[in-house]
mmCIF file of C-alpha atoms in Angstrom:
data_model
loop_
_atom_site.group_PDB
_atom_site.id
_atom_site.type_symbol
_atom_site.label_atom_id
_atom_site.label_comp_id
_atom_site.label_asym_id
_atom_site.label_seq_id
_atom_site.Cartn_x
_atom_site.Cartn_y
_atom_site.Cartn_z
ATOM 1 C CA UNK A 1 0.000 0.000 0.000
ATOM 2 C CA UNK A 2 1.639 3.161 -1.453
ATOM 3 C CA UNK A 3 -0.711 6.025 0.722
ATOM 4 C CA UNK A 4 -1.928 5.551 4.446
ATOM 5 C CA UNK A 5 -5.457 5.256 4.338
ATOM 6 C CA UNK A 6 -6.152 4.608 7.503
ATOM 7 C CA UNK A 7 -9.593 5.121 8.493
ATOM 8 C CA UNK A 8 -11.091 2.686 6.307
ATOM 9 C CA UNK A 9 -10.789 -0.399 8.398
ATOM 10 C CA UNK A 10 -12.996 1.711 11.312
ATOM 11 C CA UNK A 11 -16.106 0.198 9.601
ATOM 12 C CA UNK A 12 -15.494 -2.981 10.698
ATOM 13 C CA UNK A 13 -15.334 -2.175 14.476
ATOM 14 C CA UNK A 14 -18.705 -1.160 14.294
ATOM 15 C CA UNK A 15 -20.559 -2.988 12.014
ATOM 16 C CA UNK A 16 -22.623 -5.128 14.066
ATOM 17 C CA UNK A 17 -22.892 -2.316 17.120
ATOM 18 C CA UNK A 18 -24.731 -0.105 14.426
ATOM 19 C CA UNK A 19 -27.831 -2.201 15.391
ATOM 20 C CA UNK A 20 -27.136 -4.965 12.400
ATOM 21 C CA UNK A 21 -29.474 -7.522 13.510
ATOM 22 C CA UNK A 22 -29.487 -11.311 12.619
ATOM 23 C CA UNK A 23 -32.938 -10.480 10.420
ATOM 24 C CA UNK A 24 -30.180 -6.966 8.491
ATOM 25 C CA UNK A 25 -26.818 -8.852 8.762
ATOM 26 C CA UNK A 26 -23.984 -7.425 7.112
ATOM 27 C CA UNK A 27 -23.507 -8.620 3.454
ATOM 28 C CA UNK A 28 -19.566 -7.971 2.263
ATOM 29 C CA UNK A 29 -18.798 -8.891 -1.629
ATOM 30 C CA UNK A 30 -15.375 -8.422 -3.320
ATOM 31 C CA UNK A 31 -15.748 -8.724 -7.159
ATOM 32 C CA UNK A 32 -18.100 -11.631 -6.225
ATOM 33 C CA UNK A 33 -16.321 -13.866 -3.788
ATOM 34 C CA UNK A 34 -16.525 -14.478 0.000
ATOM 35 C CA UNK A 35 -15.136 -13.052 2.370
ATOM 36 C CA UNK A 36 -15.464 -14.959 5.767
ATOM 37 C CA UNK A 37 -15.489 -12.433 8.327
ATOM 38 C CA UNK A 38 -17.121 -15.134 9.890
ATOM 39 C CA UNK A 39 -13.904 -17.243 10.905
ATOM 40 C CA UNK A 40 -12.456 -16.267 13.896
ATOM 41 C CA UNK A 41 -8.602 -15.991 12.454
ATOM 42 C CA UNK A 42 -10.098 -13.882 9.850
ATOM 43 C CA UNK A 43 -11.283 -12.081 12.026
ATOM 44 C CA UNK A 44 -8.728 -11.885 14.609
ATOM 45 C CA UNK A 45 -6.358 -10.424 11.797
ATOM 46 C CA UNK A 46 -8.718 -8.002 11.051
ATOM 47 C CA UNK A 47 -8.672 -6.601 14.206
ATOM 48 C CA UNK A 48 -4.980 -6.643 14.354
ATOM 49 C CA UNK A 49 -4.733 -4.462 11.162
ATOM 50 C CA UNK A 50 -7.790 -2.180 12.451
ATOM 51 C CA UNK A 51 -5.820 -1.626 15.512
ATOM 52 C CA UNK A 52 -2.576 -0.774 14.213
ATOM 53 C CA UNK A 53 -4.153 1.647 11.423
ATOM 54 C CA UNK A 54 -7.022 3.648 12.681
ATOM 55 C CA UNK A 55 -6.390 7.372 12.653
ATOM 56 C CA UNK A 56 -6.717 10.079 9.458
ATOM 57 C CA UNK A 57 -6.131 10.637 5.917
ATOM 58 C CA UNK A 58 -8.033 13.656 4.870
ATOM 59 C CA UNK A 59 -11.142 11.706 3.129
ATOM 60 C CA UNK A 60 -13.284 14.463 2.135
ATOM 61 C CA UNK A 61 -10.253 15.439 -0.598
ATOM 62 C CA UNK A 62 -9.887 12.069 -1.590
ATOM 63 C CA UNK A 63 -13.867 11.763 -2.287
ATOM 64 C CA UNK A 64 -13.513 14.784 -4.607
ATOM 65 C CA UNK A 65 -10.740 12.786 -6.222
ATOM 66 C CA UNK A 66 -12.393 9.612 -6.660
ATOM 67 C CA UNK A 67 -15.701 11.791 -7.989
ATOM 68 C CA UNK A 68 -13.398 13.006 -10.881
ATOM 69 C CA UNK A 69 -11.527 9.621 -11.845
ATOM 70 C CA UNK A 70 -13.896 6.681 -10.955
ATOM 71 C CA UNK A 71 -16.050 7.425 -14.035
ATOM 72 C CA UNK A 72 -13.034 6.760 -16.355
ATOM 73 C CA UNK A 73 -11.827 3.622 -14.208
ATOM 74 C CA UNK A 74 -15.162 2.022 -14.622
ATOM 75 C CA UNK A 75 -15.667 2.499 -18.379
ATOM 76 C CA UNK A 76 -12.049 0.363 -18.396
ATOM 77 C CA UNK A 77 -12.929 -2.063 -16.382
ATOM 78 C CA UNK A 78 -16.253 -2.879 -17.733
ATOM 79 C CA UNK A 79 -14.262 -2.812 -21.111
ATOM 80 C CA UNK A 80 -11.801 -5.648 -20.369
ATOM 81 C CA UNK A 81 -14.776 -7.564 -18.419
ATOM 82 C CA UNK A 82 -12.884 -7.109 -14.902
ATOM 83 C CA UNK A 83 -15.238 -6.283 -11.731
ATOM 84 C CA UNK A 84 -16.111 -2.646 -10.735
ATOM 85 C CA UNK A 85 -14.556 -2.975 -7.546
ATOM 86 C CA UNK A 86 -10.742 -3.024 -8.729
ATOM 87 C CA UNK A 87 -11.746 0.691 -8.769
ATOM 88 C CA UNK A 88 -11.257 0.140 -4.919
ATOM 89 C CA UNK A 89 -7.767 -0.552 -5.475
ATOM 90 C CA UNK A 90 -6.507 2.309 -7.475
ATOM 91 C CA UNK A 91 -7.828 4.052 -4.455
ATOM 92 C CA UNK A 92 -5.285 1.940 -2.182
ATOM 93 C CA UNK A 93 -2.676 2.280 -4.039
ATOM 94 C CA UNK A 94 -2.093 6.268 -4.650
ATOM 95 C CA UNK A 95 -5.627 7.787 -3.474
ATOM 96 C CA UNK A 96 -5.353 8.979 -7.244
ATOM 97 C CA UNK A 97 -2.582 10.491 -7.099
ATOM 98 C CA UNK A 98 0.549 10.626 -9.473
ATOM 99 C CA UNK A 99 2.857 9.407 -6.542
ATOM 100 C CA UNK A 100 6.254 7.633 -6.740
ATOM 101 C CA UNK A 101 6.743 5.122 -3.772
ATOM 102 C CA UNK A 102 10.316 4.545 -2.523
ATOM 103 C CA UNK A 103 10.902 1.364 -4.921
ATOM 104 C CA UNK A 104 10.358 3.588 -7.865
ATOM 105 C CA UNK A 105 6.379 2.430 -8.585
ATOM 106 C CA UNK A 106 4.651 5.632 -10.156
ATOM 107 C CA UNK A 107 0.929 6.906 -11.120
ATOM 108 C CA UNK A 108 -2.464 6.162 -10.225
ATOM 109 C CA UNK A 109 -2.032 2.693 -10.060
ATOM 110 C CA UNK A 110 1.459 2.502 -8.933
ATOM 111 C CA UNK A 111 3.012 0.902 -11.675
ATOM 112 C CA UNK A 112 6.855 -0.044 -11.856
ATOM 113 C CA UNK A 113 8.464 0.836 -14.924
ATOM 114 C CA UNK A 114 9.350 -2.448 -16.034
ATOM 115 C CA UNK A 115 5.562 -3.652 -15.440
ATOM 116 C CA UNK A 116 4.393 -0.484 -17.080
ATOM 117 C CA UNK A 117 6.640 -0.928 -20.236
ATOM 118 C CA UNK A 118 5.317 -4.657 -20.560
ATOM 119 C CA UNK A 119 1.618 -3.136 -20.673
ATOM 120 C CA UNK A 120 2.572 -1.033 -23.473
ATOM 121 C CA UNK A 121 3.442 2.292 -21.352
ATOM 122 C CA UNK A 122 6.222 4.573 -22.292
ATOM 123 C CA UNK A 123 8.353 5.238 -19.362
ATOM 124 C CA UNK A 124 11.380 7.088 -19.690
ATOM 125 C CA UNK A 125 13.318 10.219 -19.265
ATOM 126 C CA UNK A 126 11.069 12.678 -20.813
ATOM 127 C CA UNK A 127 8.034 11.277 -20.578
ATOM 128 C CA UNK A 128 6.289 8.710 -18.220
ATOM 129 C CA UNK A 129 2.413 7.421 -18.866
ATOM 130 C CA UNK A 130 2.007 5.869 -15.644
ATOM 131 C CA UNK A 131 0.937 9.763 -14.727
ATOM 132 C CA UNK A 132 -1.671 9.128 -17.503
ATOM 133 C CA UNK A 133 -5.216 8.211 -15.915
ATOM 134 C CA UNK A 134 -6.153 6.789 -19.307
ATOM 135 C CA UNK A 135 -3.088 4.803 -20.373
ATOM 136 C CA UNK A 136 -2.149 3.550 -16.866
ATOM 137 C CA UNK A 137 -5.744 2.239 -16.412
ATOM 138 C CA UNK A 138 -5.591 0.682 -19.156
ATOM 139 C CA UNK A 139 -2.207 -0.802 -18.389
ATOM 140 C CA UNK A 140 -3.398 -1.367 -15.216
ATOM 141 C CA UNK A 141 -6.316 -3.762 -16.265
ATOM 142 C CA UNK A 142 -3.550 -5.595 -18.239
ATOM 143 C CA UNK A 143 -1.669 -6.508 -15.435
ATOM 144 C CA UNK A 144 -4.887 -7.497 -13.415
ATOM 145 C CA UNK A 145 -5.949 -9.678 -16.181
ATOM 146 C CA UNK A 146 -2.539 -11.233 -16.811
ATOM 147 C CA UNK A 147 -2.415 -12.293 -13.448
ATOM 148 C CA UNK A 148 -5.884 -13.577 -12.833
ATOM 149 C CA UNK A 149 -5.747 -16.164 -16.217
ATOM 150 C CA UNK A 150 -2.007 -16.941 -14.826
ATOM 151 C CA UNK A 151 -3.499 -18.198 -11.793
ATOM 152 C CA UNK A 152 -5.784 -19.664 -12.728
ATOM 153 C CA UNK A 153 -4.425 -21.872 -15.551
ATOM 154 C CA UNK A 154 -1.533 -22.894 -12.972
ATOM 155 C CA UNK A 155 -3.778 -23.534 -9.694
ATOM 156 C CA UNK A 156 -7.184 -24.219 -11.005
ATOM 157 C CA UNK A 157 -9.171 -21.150 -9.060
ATOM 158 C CA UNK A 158 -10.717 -18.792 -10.448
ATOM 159 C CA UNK A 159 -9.570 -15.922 -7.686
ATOM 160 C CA UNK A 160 -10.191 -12.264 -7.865
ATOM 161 C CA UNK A 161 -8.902 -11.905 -4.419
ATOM 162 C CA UNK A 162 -5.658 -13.971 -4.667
ATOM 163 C CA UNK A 163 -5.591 -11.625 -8.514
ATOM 164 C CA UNK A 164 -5.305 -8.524 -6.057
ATOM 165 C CA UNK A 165 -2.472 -9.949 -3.770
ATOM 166 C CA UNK A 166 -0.512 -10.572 -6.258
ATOM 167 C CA UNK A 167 -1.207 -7.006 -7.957
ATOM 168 C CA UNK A 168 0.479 -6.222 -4.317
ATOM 169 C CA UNK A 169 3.275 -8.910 -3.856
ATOM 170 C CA UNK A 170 4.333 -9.755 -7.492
ATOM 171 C CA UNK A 171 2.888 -12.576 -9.388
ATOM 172 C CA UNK A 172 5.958 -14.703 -9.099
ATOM 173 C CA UNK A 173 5.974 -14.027 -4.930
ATOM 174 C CA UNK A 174 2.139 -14.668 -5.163
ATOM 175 C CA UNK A 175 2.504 -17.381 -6.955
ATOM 176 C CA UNK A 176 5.411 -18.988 -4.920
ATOM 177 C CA UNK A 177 3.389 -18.765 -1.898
ATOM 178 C CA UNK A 178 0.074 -20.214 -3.345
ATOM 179 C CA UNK A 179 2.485 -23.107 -3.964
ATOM 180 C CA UNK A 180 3.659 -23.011 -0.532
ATOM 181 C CA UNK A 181 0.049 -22.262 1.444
ATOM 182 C CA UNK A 182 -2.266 -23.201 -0.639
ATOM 183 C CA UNK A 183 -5.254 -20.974 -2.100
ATOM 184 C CA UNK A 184 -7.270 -19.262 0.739
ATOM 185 C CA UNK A 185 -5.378 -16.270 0.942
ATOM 186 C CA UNK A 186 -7.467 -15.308 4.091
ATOM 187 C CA UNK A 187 -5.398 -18.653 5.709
ATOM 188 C CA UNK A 188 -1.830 -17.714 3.896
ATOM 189 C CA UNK A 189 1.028 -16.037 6.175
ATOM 190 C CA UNK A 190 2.091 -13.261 4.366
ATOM 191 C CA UNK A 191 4.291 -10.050 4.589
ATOM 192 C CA UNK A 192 1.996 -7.419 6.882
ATOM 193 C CA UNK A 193 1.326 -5.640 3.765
ATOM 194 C CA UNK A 194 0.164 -8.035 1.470
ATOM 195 C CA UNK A 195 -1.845 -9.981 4.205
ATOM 196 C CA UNK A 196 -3.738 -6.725 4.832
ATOM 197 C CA UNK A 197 -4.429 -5.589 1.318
ATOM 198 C CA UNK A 198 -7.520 -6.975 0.094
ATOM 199 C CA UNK A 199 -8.613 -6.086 3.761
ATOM 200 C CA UNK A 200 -7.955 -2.664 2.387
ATOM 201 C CA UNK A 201 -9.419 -2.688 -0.729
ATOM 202 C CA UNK A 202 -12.750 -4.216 1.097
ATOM 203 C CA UNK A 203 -13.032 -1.660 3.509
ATOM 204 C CA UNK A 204 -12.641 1.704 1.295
ATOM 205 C CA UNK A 205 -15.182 -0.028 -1.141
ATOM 206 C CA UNK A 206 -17.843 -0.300 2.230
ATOM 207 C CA UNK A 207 -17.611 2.896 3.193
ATOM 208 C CA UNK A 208 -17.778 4.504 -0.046
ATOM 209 C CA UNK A 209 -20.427 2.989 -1.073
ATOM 210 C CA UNK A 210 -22.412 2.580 2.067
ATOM 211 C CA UNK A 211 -20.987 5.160 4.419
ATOM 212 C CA UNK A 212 -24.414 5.895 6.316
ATOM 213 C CA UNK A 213 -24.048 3.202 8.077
ATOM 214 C CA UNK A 214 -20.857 3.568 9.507
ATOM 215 C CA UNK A 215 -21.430 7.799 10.418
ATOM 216 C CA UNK A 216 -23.411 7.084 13.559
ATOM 217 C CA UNK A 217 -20.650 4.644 15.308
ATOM 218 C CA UNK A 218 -17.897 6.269 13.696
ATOM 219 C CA UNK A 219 -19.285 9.502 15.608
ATOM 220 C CA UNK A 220 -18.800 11.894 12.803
ATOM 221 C CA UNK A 221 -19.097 12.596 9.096
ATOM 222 C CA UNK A 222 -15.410 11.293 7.859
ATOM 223 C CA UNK A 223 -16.333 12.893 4.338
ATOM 224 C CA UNK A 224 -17.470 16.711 6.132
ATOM 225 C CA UNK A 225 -13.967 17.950 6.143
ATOM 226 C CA UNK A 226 -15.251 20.778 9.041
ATOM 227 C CA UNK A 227 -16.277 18.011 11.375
ATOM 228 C CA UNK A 228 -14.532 17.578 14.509
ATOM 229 C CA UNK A 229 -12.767 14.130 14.211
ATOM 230 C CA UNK A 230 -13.712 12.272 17.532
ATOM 231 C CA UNK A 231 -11.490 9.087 18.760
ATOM 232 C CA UNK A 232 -12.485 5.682 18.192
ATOM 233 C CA UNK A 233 -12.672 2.705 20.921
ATOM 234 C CA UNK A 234 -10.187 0.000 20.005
ATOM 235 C CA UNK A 235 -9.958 -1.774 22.841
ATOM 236 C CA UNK A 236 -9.762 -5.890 23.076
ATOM 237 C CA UNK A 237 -12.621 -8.446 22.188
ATOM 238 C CA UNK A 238 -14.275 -6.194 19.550
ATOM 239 C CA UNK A 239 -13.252 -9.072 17.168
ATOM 240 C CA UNK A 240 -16.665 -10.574 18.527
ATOM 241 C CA UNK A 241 -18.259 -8.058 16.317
ATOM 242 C CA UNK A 242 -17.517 -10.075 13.236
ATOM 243 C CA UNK A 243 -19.546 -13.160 14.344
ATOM 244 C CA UNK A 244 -23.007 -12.159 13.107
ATOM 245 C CA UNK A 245 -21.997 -11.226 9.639
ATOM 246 C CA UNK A 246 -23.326 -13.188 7.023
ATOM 247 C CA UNK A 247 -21.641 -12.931 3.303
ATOM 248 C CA UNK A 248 -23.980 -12.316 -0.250
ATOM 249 C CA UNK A 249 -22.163 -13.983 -3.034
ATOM 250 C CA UNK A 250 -22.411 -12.078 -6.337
ATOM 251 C CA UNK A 251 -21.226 -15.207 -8.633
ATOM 252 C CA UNK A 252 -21.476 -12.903 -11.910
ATOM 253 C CA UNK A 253 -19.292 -10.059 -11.031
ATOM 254 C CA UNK A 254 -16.587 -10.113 -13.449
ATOM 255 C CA UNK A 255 -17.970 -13.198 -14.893
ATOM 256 C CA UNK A 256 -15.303 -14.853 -13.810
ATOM 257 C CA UNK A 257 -13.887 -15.335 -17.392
ATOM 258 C CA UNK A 258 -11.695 -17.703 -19.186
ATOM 259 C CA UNK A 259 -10.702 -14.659 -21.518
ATOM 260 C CA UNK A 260 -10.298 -11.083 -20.639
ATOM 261 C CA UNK A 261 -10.645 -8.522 -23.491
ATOM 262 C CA UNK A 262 -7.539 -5.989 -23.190
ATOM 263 C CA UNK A 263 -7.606 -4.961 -26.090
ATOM 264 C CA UNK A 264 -9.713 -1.508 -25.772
ATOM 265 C CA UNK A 265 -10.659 0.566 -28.286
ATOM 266 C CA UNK A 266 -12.639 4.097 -27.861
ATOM 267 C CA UNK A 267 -15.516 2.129 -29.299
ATOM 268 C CA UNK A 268 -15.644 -0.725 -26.393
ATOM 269 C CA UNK A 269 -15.125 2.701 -23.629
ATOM 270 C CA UNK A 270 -18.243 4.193 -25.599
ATOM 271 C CA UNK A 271 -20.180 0.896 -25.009
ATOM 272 C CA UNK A 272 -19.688 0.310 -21.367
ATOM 273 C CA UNK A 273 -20.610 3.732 -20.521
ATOM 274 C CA UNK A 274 -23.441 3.594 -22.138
ATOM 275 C CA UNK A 275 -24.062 -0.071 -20.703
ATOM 276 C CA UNK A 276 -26.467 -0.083 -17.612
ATOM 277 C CA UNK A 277 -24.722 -1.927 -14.576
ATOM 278 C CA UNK A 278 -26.478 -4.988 -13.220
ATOM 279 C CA UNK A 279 -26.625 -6.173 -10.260
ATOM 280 C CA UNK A 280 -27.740 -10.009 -8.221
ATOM 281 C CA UNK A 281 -28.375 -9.063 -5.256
ATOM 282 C CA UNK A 282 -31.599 -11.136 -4.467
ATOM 283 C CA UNK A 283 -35.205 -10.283 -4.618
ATOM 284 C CA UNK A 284 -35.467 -6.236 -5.866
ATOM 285 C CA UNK A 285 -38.685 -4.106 -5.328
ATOM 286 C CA UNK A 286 -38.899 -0.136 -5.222
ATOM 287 C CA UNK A 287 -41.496 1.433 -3.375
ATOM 288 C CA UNK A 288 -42.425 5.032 -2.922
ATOM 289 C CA UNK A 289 -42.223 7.483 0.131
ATOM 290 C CA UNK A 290 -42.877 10.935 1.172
ATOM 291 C CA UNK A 291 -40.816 13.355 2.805
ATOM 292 C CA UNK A 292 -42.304 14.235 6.049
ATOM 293 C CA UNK A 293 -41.399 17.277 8.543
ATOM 294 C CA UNK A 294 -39.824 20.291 8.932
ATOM 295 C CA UNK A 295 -35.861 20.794 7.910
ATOM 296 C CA UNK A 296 -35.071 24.513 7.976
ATOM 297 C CA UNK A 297 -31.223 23.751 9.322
ATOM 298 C CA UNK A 298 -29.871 20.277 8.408
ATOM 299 C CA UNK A 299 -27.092 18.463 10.528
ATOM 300 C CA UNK A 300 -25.287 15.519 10.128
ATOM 301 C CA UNK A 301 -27.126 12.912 12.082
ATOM 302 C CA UNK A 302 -30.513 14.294 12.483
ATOM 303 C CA UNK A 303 -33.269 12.438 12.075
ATOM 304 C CA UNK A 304 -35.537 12.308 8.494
ATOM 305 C CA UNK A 305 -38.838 11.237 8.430
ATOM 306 C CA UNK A 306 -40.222 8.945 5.750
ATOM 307 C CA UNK A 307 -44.138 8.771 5.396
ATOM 308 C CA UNK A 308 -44.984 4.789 3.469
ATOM 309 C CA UNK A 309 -46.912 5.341 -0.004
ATOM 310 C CA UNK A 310 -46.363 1.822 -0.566
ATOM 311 C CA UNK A 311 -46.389 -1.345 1.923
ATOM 312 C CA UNK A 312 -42.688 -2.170 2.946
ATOM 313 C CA UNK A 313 -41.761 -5.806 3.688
ATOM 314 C CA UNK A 314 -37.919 -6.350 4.339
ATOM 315 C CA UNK A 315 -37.635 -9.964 5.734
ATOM 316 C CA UNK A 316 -39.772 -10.909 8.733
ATOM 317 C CA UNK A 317 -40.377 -7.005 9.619
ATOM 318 C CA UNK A 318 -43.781 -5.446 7.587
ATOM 319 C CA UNK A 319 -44.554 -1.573 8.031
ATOM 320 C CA UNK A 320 -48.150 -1.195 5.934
ATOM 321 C CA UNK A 321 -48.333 1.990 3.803
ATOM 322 C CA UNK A 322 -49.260 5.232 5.414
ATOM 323 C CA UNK A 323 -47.110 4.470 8.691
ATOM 324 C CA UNK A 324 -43.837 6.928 9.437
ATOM 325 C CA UNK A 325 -40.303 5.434 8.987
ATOM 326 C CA UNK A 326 -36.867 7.371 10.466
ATOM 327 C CA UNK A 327 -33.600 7.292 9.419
ATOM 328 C CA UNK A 328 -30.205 9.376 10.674
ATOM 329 C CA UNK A 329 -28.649 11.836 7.259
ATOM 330 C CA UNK A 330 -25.461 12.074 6.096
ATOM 331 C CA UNK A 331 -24.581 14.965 4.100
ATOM 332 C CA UNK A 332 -22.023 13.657 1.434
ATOM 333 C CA UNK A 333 -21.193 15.007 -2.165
ATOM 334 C CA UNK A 334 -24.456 17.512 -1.600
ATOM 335 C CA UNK A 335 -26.731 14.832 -0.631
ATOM 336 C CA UNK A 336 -28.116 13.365 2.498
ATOM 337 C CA UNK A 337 -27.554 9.725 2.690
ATOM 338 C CA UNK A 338 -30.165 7.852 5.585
ATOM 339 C CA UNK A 339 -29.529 4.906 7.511
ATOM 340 C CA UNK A 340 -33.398 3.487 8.273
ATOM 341 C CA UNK A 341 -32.078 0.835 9.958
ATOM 342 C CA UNK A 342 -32.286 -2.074 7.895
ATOM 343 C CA UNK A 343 -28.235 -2.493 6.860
ATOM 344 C CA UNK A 344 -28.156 -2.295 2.811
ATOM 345 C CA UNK A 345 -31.954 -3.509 2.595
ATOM 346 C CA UNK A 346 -33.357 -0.283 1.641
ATOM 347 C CA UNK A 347 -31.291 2.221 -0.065
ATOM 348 C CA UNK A 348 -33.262 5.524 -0.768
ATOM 349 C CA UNK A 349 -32.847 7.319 -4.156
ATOM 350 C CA UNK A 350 -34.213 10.507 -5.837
ATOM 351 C CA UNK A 351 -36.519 10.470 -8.858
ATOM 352 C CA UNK A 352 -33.071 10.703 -10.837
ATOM 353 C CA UNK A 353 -32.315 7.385 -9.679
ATOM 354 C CA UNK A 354 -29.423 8.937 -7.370
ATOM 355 C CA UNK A 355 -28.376 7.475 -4.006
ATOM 356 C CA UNK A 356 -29.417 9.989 -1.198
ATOM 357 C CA UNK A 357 -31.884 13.301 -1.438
ATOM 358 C CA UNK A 358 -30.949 16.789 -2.302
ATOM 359 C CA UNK A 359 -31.311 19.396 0.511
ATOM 360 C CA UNK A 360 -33.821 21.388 -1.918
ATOM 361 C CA UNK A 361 -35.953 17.805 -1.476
ATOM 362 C CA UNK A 362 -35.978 17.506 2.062
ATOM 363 C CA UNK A 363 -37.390 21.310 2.141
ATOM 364 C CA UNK A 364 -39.498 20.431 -0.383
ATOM 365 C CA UNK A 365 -41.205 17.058 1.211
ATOM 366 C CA UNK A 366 -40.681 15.267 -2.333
ATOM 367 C CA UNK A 367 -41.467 11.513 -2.945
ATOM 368 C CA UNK A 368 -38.070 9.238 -2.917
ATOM 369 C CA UNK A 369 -37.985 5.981 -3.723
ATOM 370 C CA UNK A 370 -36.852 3.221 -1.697
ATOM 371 C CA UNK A 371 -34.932 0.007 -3.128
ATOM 372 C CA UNK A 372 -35.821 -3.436 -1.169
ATOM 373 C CA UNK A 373 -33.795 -6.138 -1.206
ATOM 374 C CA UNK A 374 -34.734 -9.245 0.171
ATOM 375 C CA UNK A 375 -32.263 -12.105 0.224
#
């Protein structure tokens, strides 16, 4: 790991304390495989890394950055067939940044020259790509799917996790120690960077994506860059916290292919942006609410109010339309992000099909829509 990105592995401390019951456990996907919080050495090790990396990198800034790059990572990977969340891991390595690490590895995705020049980059003197969003992307998703067909025509697993350790370690270190230790990297003994960095790549992609349900525990917004940063409890036996997790499997993400296209043209970038993403995350409904209440001020953490236009049924718990639901806001990127309580079951959206609701719609008591998932 190139930048210190510290904060990220908070999540995990308070994941179940959050009020994540049995009924709303805690689903964690990487590019479609499991991760098994659920084993105590996993979980042990987990708590090991939280404790030894908890305190700041200055998020709100690196938010921005993601907000400008991501788009262009995305249209790459959905290109060359490789899951969205390797987006997670550009983020790991340089926080998209055009950073050189002390070994000489350079660029957004922290290429070293001689990998770089392989891919096609032109790294010299005068000029170096690897400082070229495009072209090291692209490079980038090479490497990635050099090293996922490598291992798995020479151990037989398909292995988008063991794919990002060796992105990390090398492919012939990876690939020495697979030999060694077998194919669980979540079992393997490995350098203290390497064992932690798909750990990593996990926990910026949760709190990215789901960060309202980490701001209550967490005790502030870690994306409001005027919040007062509070200090989080680390103390011993919080690896119990892990135990009630359960894991959704997304078996299509990535596809897990025998073939990877790398060879991208401006016409396959124009295609996958204009492809909609899908998704298998179980049974989907949407159903309609109402903004309810008065928000003159808005805070981080207060409380919205959600009037039912539609029944709601998540799991064993039914709420029949016309009763009042609450949920603790966010603000993030200019829109309030609310926790109702039910983990990643519901996730509100505008009527632009946007995660979270504008401040002009709370004022305005608009309708939102609410996406259900029931696994």
């Amino acid at each position: 790991m190139k930048i210190s990105l510290k904060i990220f592995f908070a999540f995990f401390l308070f994941a179940t304390a959050s009020g994540i019951s049995s009924s709303y456990a805690h689903d964690i996907v990487f590019c479609g495989e499991r991760i098994p919080v659920d084993d105590k050495f996993v979980a042990d090790r987990l708590m090991n890394i939280i404790r030894r990396q908890i305190p700041n990198v200055n998020l709100p800034q690196l938010r921005q950055r993601t907000n400008q790059y991501f788009g262009i990572v995305e249209s790459y990977l959905q290109a060359t067939r490789l899951p969205e969340d390797f987006k997670y891991l550009a983020v790991v390595e340089s926080g998209f940044q055009n950073v050189t690490s002390p070994v000489g590895a350079q660029g957004f995705w922290q290429l070293m020259p001689e990998t770089a020049r392989e891919r096609g980059l032109i790294v010299n003197d005068l000029i170096d790509e690897r400082n070229d969003i495009y072209k090291s992307t692209h490079a980038a998703c090479k490497v990635l799917a050099a090293y996922y067909v490598q291992i798995k025509k020479r151990f037989g697993v398909s292995s988008w996790v063991l794919t990002s350790a060796a992105y990390n370690f090398g492919i012939g270190n990876m690939s020495r120690q697979i030999d060694k230790q077998g194919k669980d990297y979540f079992q393997m003994n490995l350098n203290p960077e390497t064992a932690g960095y798909v750990y990593k790549i996990i926990a910026v992609k949760e709190l990215f994506e789901y960060p309202e349900l980490y701001m209550q525990k967490l005790g502030y917004n870690v994306f409001n860059a005027k919040a007062k940063v509070k200090k989080m409890d680390t103390t011993d036996g919080d690896e119990a916290v892990f135990s009630t997790m359960t894991v959704k499997v997304n078996q299509r993400d990535g596809n897990h292919p025998e073939n990877i296209n790398t060879k991208v043209d401006r016409k396959d970038l124009k295609a996958a942006q204009a492809k909609p993403k899908t998704e298998d995350e179980g049974t989907i409904s949407f159903i309609s609410a109402e903004i309810v209440g008065k928000y003159k001020k808005f805070d981080d953490g207060d409380l919205v109010s959600f009037k039912l236009q539609d029944n709601l049924q998540v799991a064993n718990r039914f709420t029949a339309k016309g009763n009042i639901i609450q949920g603790r806001g966010w603000l993030i990127d200019d829109k309030i992000y609310i926790d109702l309580g039910y983990d990643r079951n519901i996730v509100i959206y505008d009527l632009n099909n946007q995660k979270g609701v504008s401040l002009a719609s709370l004022k305005k008591k608009e309708t939102v829509i609410m996406k259900v998932i029931n696994f």
